[in-house]
XYZ file of C-alpha atoms in Angstrom:
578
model
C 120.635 156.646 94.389
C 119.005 153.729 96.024
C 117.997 153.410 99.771
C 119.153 150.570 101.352
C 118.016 148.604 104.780
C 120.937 149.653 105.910
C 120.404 152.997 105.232
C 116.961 152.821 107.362
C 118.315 150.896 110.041
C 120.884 153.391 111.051
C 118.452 155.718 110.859
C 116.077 153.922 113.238
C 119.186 153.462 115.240
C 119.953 156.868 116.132
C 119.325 158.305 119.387
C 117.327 161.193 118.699
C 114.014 159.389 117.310
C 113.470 159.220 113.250
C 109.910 160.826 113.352
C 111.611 164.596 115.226
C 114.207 164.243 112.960
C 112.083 164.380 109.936
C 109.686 166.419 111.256
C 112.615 168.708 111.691
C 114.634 168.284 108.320
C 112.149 167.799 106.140
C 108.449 168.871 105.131
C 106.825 165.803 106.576
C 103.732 166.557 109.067
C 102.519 165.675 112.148
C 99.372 164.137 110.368
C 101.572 162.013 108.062
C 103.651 160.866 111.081
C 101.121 159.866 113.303
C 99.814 157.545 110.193
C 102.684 155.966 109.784
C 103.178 155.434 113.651
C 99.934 153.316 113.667
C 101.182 151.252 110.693
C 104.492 150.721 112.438
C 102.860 148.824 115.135
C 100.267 146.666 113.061
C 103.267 145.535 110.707
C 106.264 146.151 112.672
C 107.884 147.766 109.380
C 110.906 150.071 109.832
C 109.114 153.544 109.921
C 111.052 155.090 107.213
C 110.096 152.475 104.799
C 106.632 153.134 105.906
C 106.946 157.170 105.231
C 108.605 156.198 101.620
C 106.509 153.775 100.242
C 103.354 156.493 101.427
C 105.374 158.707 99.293
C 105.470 161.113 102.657
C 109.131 161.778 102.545
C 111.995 161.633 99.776
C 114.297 159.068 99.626
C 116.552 161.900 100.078
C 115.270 162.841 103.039
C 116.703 159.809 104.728
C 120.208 160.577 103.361
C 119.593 164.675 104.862
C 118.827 162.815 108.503
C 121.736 160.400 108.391
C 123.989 163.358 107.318
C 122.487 165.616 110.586
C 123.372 162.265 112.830
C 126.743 162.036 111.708
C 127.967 165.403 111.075
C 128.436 165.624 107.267
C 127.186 169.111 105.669
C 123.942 169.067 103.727
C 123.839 171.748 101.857
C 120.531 172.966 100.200
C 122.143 174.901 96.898
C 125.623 174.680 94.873
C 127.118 177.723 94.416
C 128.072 177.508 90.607
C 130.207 180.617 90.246
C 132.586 179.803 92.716
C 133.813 176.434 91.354
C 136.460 175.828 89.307
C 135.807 174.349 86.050
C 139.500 172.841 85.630
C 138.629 170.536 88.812
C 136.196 168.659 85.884
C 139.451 168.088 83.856
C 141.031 164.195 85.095
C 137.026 163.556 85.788
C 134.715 161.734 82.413
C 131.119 163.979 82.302
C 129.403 160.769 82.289
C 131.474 158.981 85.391
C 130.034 162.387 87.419
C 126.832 161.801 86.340
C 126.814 158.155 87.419
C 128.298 158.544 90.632
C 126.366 161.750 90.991
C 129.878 163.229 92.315
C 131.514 167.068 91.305
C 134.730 168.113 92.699
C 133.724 171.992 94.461
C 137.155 172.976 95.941
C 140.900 172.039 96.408
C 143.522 173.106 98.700
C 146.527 171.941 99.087
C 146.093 168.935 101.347
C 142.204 168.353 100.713
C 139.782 168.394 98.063
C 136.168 168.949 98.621
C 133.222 167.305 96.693
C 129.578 167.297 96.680
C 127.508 163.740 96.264
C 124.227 162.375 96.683
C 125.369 159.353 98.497
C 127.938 159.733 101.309
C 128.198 155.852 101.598
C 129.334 155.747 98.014
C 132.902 154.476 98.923
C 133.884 153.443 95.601
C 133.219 156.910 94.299
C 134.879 158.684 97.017
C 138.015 156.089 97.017
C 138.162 157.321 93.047
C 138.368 160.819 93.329
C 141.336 160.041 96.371
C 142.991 158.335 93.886
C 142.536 161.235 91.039
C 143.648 164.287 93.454
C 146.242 162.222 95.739
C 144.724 164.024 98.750
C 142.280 164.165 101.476
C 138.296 163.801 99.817
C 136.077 166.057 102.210
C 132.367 165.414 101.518
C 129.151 167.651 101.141
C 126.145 166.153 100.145
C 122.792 167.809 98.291
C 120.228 166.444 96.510
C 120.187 164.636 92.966
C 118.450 167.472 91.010
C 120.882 169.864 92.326
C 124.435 167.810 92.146
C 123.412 166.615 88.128
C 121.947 170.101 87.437
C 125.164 171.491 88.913
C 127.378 168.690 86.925
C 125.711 170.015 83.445
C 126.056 173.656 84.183
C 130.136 173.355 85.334
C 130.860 171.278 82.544
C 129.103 173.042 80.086
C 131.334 176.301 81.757
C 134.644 173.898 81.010
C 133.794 173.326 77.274
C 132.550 177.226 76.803
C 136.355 178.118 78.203
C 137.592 176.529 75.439
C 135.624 177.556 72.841
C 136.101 181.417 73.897
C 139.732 180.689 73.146
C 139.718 178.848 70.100
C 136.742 180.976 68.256
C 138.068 182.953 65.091
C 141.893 182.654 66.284
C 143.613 180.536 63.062
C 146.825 181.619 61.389
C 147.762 180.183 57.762
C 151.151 181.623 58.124
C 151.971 178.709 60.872
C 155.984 177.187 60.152
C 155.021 173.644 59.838
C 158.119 172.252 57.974
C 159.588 169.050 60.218
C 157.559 166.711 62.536
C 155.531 168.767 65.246
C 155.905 168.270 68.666
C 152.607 168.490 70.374
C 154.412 168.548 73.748
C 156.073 171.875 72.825
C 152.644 173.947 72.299
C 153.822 177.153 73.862
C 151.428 179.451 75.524
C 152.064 182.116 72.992
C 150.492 179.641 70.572
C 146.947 180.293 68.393
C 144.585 178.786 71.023
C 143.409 176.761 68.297
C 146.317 175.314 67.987
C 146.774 174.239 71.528
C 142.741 173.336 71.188
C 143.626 170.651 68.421
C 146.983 169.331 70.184
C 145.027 168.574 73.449
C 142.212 166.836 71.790
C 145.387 165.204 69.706
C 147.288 164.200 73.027
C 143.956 163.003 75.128
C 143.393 160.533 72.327
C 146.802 159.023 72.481
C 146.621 159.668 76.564
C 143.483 157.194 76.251
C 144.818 155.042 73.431
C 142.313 155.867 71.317
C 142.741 154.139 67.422
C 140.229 156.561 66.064
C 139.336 160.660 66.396
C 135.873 161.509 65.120
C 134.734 164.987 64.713
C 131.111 165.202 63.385
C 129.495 168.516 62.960
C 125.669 168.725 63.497
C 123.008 171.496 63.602
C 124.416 173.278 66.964
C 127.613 171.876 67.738
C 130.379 169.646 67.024
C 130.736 166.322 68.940
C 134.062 165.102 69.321
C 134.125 160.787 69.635
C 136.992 158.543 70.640
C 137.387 154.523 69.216
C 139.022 152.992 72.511
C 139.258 149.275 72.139
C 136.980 149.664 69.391
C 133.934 151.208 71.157
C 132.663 154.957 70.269
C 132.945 157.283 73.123
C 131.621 160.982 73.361
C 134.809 163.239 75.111
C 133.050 166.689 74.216
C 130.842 169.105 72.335
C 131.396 172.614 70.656
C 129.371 175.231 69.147
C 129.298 174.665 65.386
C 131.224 177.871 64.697
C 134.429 176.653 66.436
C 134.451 173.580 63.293
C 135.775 175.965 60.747
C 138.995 176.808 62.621
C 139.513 173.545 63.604
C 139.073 172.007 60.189
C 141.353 174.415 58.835
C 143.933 173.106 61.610
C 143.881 170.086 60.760
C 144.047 170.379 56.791
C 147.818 172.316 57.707
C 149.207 170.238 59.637
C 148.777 167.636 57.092
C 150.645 169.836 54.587
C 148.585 168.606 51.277
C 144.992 169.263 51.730
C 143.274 172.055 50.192
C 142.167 174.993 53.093
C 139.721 176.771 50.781
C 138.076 173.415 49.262
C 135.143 172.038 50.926
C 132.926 170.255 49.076
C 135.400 167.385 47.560
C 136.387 164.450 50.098
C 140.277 164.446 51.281
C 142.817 162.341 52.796
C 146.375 163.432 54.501
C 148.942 162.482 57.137
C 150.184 163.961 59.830
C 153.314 163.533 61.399
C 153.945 163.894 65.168
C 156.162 163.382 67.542
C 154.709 163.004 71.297
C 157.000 161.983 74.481
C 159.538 161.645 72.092
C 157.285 158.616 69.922
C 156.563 158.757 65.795
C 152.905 159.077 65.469
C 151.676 158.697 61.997
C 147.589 160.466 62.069
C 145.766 158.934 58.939
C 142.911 162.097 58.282
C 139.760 161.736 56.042
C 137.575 164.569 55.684
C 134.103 164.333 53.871
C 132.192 167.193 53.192
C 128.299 166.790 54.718
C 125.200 168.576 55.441
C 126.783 170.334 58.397
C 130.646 170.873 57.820
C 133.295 168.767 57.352
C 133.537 165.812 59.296
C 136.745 164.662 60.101
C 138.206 161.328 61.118
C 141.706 160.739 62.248
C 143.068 157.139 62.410
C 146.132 157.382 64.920
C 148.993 154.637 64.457
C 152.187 154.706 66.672
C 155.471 153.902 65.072
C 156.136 151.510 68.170
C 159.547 149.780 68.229
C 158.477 146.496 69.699
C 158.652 143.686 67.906
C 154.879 142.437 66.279
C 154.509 138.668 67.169
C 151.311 136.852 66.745
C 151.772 135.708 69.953
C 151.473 139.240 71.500
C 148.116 139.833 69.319
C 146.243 137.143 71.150
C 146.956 134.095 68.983
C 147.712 130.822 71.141
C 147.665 127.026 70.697
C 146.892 125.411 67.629
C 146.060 128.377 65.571
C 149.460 129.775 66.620
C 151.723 126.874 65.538
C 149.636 126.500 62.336
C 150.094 130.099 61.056
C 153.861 129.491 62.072
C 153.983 126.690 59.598
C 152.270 128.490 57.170
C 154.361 131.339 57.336
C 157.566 128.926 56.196
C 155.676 128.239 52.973
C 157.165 128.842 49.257
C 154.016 129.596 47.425
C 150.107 129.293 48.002
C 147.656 132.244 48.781
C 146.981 133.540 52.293
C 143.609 135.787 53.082
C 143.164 137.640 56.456
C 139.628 137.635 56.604
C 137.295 140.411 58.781
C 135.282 143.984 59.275
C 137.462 147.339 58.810
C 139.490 148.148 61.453
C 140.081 144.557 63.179
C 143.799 143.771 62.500
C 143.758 142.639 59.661
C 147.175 144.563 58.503
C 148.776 144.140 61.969
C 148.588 140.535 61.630
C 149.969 140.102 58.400
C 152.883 142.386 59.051
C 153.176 139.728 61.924
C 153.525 136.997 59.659
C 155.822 139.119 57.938
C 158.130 139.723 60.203
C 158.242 135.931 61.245
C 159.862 134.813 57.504
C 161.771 138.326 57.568
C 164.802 137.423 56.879
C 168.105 138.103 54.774
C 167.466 135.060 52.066
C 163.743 136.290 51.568
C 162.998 139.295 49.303
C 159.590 140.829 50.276
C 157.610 143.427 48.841
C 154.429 144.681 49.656
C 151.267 146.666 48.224
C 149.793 149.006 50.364
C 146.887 151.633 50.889
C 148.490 152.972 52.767
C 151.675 152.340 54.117
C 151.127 151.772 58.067
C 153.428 150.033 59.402
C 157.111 150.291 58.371
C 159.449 147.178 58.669
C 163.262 147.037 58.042
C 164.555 144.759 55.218
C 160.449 144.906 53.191
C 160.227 147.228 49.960
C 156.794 148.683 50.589
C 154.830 150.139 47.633
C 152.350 153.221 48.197
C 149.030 152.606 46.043
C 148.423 156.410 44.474
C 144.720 156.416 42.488
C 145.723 159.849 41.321
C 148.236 158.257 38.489
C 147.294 154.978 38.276
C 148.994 153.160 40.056
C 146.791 150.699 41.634
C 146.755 147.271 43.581
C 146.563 145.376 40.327
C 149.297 147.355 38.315
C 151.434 147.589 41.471
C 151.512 143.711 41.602
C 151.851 142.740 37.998
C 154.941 145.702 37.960
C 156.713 143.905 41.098
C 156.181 140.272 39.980
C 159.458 141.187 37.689
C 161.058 141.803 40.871
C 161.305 138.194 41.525
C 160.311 138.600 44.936
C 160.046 135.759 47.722
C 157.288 137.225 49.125
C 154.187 139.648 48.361
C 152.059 141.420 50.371
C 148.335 142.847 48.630
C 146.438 145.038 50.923
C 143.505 144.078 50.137
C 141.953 142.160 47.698
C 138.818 144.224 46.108
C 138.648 143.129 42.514
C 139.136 140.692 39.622
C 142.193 141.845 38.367
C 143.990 141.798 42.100
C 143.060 138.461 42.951
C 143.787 137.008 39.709
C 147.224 138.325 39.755
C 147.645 136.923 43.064
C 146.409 133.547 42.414
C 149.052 133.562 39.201
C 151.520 134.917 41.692
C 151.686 131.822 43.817
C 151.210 129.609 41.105
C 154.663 130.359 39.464
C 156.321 129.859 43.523
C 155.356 133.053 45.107
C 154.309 132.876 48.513
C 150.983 135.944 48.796
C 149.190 137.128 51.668
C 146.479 139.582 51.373
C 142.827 140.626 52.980
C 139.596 140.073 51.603
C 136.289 141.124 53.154
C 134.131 138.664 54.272
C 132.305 137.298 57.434
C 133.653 134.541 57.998
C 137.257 132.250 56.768
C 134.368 129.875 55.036
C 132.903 132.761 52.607
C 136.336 133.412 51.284
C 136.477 130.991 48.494
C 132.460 131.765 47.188
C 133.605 135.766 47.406
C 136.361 134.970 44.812
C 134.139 133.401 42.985
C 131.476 136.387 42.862
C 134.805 138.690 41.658
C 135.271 136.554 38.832
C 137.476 133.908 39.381
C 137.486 130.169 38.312
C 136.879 127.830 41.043
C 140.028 125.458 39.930
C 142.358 128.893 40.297
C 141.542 128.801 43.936
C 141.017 125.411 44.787
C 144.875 124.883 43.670
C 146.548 127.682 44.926
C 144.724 128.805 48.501
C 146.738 127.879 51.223
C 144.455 129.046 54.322
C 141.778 131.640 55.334
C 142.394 133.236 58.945
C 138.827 135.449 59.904
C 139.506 137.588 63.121
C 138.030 139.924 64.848
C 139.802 141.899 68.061
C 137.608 141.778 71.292
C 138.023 144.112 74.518
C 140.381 142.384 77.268
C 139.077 143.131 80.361
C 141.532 145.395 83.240
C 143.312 143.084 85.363
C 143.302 145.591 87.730
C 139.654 145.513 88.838
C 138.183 142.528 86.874
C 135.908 140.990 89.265
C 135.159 137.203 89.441
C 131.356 135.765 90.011
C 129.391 132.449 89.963
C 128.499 131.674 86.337
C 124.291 132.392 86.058
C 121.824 130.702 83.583
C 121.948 133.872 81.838
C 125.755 133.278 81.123
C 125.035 129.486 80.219
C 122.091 130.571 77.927
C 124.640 133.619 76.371
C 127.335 131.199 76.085
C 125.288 128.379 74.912
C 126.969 126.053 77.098
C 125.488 123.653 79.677
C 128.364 124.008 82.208
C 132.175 125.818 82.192
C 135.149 123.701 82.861
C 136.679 123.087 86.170
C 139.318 125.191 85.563
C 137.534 128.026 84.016
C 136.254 131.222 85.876
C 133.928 133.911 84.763
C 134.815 137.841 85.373
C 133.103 140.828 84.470
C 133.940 144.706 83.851
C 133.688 146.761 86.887
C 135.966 150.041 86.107
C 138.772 151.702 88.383
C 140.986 154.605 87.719
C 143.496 153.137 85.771
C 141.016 151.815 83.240
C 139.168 155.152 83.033
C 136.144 153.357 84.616
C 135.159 151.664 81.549
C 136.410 148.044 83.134
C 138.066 147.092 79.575
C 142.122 147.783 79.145
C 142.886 146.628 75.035
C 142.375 144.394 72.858
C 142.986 140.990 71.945
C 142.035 138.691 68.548
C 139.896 135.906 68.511
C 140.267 134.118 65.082
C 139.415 130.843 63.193
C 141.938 129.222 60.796
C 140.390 127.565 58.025
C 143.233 125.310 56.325
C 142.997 124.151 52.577
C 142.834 120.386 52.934
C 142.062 117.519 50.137
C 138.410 117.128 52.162
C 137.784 121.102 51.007
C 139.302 121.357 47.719
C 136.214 119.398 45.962
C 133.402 121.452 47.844
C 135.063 124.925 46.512
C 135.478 123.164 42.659
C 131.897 122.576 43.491
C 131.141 125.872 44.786
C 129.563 124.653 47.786
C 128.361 126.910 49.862
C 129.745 128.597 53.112
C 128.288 126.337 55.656
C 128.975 123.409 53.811
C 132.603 124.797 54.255
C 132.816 125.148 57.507
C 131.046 122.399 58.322
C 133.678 120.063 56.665
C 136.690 122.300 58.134
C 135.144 122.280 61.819
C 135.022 118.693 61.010
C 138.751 118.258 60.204
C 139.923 120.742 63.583
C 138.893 124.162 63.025
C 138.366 126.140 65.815
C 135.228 128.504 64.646
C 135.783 132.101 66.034
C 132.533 131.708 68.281
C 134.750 128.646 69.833
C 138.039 131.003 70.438
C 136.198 133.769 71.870
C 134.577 131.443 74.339
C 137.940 130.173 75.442
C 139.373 133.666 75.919
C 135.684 133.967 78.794
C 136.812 130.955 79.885
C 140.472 131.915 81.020
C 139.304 135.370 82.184
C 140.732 137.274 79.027
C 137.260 138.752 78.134
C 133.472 138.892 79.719
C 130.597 137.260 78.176
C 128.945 140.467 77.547
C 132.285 141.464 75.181
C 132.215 138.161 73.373
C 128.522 138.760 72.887
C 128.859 142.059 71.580
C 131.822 141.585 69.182
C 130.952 138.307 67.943
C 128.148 138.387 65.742
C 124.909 135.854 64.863
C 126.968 134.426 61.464
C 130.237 133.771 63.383
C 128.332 132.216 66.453
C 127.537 129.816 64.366
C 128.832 126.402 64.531
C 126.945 124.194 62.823
């Protein structure tokens, strides 16, 4: 908490003089006063800035006089015991610590908090918002509030684990999707343990559940808009019943093994949506620790154009999606779209007179009128054998998953040589590495030269909440970030501030940024060559190509993203433009 001049002026202000009233509230002495007095009138500084900076008085101790002058409790201790721990529930651990704020009672029209500031409006205007009702304020000092914060949270996440520890049935029906919404009280409490964390995460549209056992405890992460979060911590016995949980509900892992990595689905239904929960466990030093990739079966339509492509990049993947052969790579880190925006693409030439079949590992997104093809390692049947098997399919269309060895991209490159149209990912950092990373695999610089089409890199940045973005005067710290001398007239800069409906983190999804490197006769000769990356994209940012530094600073420039975002998602090799 920070005392302000305000702060000291209204306390200077007040009718009863500052020196009684801290003689009175607080342990400040007559001596110390009458020092401070004698400054006051050499230097004419506010007294309690005097008493502070002699490090006579707290800079609580203003906030304890302010609350005597206008009639707001100070209380000296927080009665632990006596609050409710489900009050914590709608309220993040580390939002109360921040805001140094903990909900102590409700009624029916009010609810009563304590804080360390009672001129923190934003805080207070919050909590209205969470409880709908009147906010009645009590103020104590910082030690106590976050000492109190710990020990009522801590009494919240011990509630649950008293519930959940050594209560696990194997005998649980789980034929047919599960509803997590139906969880009846009657129900293991491990059970209802697992379908919470479940719901929260698709409550907070999280992409990714992380449970990682340690030494003591288990700590339970979200991905929202691809950033980690901590939600909560358990003992480390409660990870056995859990684990075991899980490993049912996805009806084909093994309970009793745990020293062998698995995968398996689960299948829920939630609000009446298909959820499809991708689940890895790999044994480690501690446990098991689990991660769940959660993917809603939405029915809206995937567009490119919803994703966060625009302008040219937009009309030139439309035109490459009416192609009859070539190769197209999706190029970028695990977890960035990649998929989604083929299946994009793939729903744009969709259509009755194409026949489309895709490769996948694994299936994630289902589309009407595609033949989709499960990779299974277990028999065989792999990216390379799936292809060559479909290829007497006489499809239209093929989709790879991913491109990860000789043998895939070969069969692709032959694919689209005798008129197939192929899209597929490959790893690298950039669209202008592409072409050299076939090359490491194996394959002949001609092979690619004549049948690569395009190389779209992306990666998906956090939009910021249009409900509390805030705008601000651009600062040579932005211009030195951005690398730019000025911003356009047009353009205006925002940055994250957090409100309720953005769970305070200032950030509400996701959007792509993305450069589009095209094929042309100018970068043909350079890959024959096997020129290297930046000789690539030099030539191709010659010719038009937006570099994904360039699109990323457009999306700061119409108020999509904040310059801290685009410099935390884009990284030194893609900032790169020369």
């Amino acid at each position: 908490m920070k005392i302000t001049d305000h702060m000291l002026e209204k306390v200077e202000g007040q009718k009863e003089r500052i020196g009684q009233l801290l003689l009175k509230h607080t342990s400040l002495t007559d001596d110390q006063l009458e020092e401070a007095l004698e400054i006051q009138q050499e230097s004419g500084m506010l007294l309690g800035e005097i008493l502070l900076k002699k490090n006579y008085i707290h800079p609580h101790d203003i906030i304890k006089v302010i609350c005597h002058q206008v009639d707001i409790p100070y209380i000296t201790d927080i009665k632990i015991d006596e609050i409710d721990p489900n009050l914590t529930l709608n309220i993040n651990i580390n939002y109360a610590k921040q805001h140094e704020v903990l909900p102590l009672l409700e009624t029916d029209y009010s609810i009563t908090v304590v804080i360390t500031d009672p001129f923190n409006f934003d805080a207070i205007n919050d909590i209205q918002e969470i409880f709908k009702k009147e906010v009645k304020l009590v103020v104590c000092s910082p030690l106590k509030v976050q000492d109190a914060i710990n020990r009522v949270y801590e009494r919240a996440n011990r509630n649950v684990v008293d519930s959940i520890e050594g209560e696990f049935d194997e005998n649980l029906d789980l034929e047919g999707t599960i509803d997590i919404l139906e969880s009846g009280a009657d129900e293991a409490p491990v059970i209802r343990f697992v379908n919470s964390i479940i719901f929260r995460a698709i409550k907070e549209r999280a992409s990714d559940i992380h449970i990682e056992p340690y030494e003591k405890d288990v700590v339970y992460r979200f991905r929202i808009n691809r950033v980690m979060r901590e939600i909560l911590r358990q003992p480390i016995k409660t990870q056995a019943s859990v684990t075991s949980r899980l490993k049912v509900m996805t009806k084909s892992m093994d309970i009793a093994e745990k020293r062998l990595p698995q995968d398996g689905r689960i299948k829920i239904k939630m609000a009446g949506k298909d959820i499809d929960i991708r689940v890895s466990v790999v044994p480690i030093q501690n446990g098991e620790r689990i991660v769940m990739r959660i993917l809603e079966k939405s029915n809206n339509t995937l567009t490119l154009e919803n994703l966060g492509f625009h302008g040219q990049t937009l009309k030139t993947l439309d035109e490459l999606s009416k192609r009859k052969h070539g190769v197209v790579y999706v190029s970028g880190p695990t977890g960035h779209g990649k998929t989604t925006t083929l299946f994009a693409m793939l729903d744009r030439i969709n259509t009755p007179d194409k026949m489309i079949i895709t490769v996948e590992d694994p299936v994630e997104i289902e589309l009407a009128g595609i033949s989709q093809i499960q990779v299974n390692h277990k028999i065989d049947l792999t990216f390379a054998r799936a292809l060559r098997s479909i290829l007497r399919q006489n499809p239209d269309v093929i989709m790879v998953g991913e491109t990860r060895d000789l043998e895939t991209a070969e069969m692709a490159i032959q694919a689209s040589l005798t008129g197939h149209f192929v899209l597929s990912t490959i790893h690298t950092n950039d669209a202008a590495s592409a072409p050299n990373r076939l090359i490491d695999m194996g394959v002949q610089p001609f092979l690619i030269a004549s049948s690569l089409a395009a190389v779209l890199a992306q990666r998906l940045i956090r939009t910021l909440c249009n409900d509390c973005k805030e705008a601000y005067a651009a600062s040579d710290y932005d211009f030195q970030m951005l690398d730019v001398h000025s911003i356009p007239n047009d353009a205006q800069l925002y940055k994250a501030k957090g409100c309720p409906k953005c769970s305070y983190l200032g950030y509400a999804g996701v959007t792509v940024v993305a450069e589009l490197l095209i094929i042309t006769d100018d970068i043909r000769p350079l890959i024959l060559k096997k020129s290297d990356a930046s000789t690539v994209k030099k030539m191709a940012m010659k010719n038009g190509m937006k570099s994904l530094r360039q699109d990323a600073l457009e999306k700061v420039f119409r108020g999509i993203t904040s310059v801290e975002e685009m410099v935390r998602a884009i990284n030194e090799e893609d900032e790169e433009q020369h």
